[in-house]
């Protein structure tokens, strides 16, 4: 048995050497997502929104959520194009 295969241990766990699921970047993104959701759901009053000409009345959380989804889709598009 070679040194490399002896070191791998055969276990597929997420221990110290196996790439943890909770990296600092993922924790930060998760925290920002939770804060964003708290902000959205704390702002539930109806509000008037105008996009160019039409004016609609909708709950503020719906407008904020739609804006967040559009931003996430734009970000995903540019990350995919970069790779």
mmCIF file of C-alpha atoms in Angstrom, residues 9-83:
data_model
loop_
_atom_site.group_PDB
_atom_site.id
_atom_site.type_symbol
_atom_site.label_atom_id
_atom_site.label_comp_id
_atom_site.label_asym_id
_atom_site.label_seq_id
_atom_site.Cartn_x
_atom_site.Cartn_y
_atom_site.Cartn_z
ATOM 1 C CA UNK A 9 -8.300 6.552 5.154
ATOM 2 C CA UNK A 10 -11.178 5.523 2.911
ATOM 3 C CA UNK A 11 -13.739 7.518 4.893
ATOM 4 C CA UNK A 12 -15.798 10.045 2.977
ATOM 5 C CA UNK A 13 -16.530 12.212 5.986
ATOM 6 C CA UNK A 14 -16.217 15.950 6.263
ATOM 7 C CA UNK A 15 -13.588 15.949 8.984
ATOM 8 C CA UNK A 16 -10.555 18.189 9.354
ATOM 9 C CA UNK A 17 -9.005 17.215 6.032
ATOM 10 C CA UNK A 18 -12.149 16.507 4.045
ATOM 11 C CA UNK A 19 -13.531 19.908 3.009
ATOM 12 C CA UNK A 20 -16.064 21.143 5.530
ATOM 13 C CA UNK A 21 -19.522 22.216 4.414
ATOM 14 C CA UNK A 22 -19.447 25.311 6.624
ATOM 15 C CA UNK A 23 -16.681 27.504 5.275
ATOM 16 C CA UNK A 24 -16.423 31.117 6.475
ATOM 17 C CA UNK A 25 -17.698 32.348 3.110
ATOM 18 C CA UNK A 26 -20.774 30.116 3.253
ATOM 19 C CA UNK A 27 -21.511 31.183 6.829
ATOM 20 C CA UNK A 28 -21.283 34.844 5.778
ATOM 21 C CA UNK A 29 -23.625 34.312 2.810
ATOM 22 C CA UNK A 30 -26.064 32.402 5.007
ATOM 23 C CA UNK A 31 -26.017 35.177 7.627
ATOM 24 C CA UNK A 32 -26.644 37.830 4.956
ATOM 25 C CA UNK A 33 -29.492 35.773 3.497
ATOM 26 C CA UNK A 34 -31.120 35.422 6.926
ATOM 27 C CA UNK A 35 -30.734 39.159 7.591
ATOM 28 C CA UNK A 36 -32.219 39.901 4.186
ATOM 29 C CA UNK A 37 -35.209 37.674 4.864
ATOM 30 C CA UNK A 38 -35.744 39.252 8.290
ATOM 31 C CA UNK A 39 -35.633 42.705 6.677
ATOM 32 C CA UNK A 40 -38.097 41.656 3.984
ATOM 33 C CA UNK A 41 -40.601 40.099 6.355
ATOM 34 C CA UNK A 42 -40.420 43.007 8.805
ATOM 35 C CA UNK A 43 -41.562 45.358 6.033
ATOM 36 C CA UNK A 44 -44.998 44.012 5.173
ATOM 37 C CA UNK A 45 -47.037 47.197 4.658
ATOM 38 C CA UNK A 46 -48.546 47.923 1.250
ATOM 39 C CA UNK A 47 -46.709 50.534 -0.747
ATOM 40 C CA UNK A 48 -46.995 52.209 -4.131
ATOM 41 C CA UNK A 49 -44.304 51.215 -6.595
ATOM 42 C CA UNK A 50 -43.718 52.930 -9.894
ATOM 43 C CA UNK A 51 -41.661 51.445 -12.705
ATOM 44 C CA UNK A 52 -41.466 53.963 -15.538
ATOM 45 C CA UNK A 53 -45.189 54.617 -16.134
ATOM 46 C CA UNK A 54 -47.449 52.069 -14.371
ATOM 47 C CA UNK A 55 -47.976 52.469 -10.631
ATOM 48 C CA UNK A 56 -48.961 49.420 -8.600
ATOM 49 C CA UNK A 57 -49.719 48.875 -4.928
ATOM 50 C CA UNK A 58 -48.257 45.745 -3.379
ATOM 51 C CA UNK A 59 -46.785 44.596 -0.089
ATOM 52 C CA UNK A 60 -43.290 45.968 0.375
ATOM 53 C CA UNK A 61 -41.928 42.495 1.185
ATOM 54 C CA UNK A 62 -43.031 41.271 -2.241
ATOM 55 C CA UNK A 63 -41.215 44.104 -4.009
ATOM 56 C CA UNK A 64 -38.086 43.546 -1.900
ATOM 57 C CA UNK A 65 -38.147 39.807 -2.527
ATOM 58 C CA UNK A 66 -38.586 40.322 -6.282
ATOM 59 C CA UNK A 67 -35.647 42.744 -6.294
ATOM 60 C CA UNK A 68 -33.492 40.251 -4.374
ATOM 61 C CA UNK A 69 -34.370 37.436 -6.786
ATOM 62 C CA UNK A 70 -33.564 39.612 -9.796
ATOM 63 C CA UNK A 71 -30.233 40.564 -8.204
ATOM 64 C CA UNK A 72 -29.403 36.922 -7.465
ATOM 65 C CA UNK A 73 -30.212 35.918 -11.049
ATOM 66 C CA UNK A 74 -28.006 38.707 -12.418
ATOM 67 C CA UNK A 75 -25.175 37.695 -10.093
ATOM 68 C CA UNK A 76 -25.499 34.031 -11.074
ATOM 69 C CA UNK A 77 -25.469 34.998 -14.755
ATOM 70 C CA UNK A 78 -22.232 36.956 -14.439
ATOM 71 C CA UNK A 79 -20.537 34.289 -12.314
ATOM 72 C CA UNK A 80 -21.458 31.634 -14.885
ATOM 73 C CA UNK A 81 -20.157 33.779 -17.779
ATOM 74 C CA UNK A 82 -16.875 34.394 -15.962
ATOM 75 C CA UNK A 83 -16.157 30.657 -15.541
#
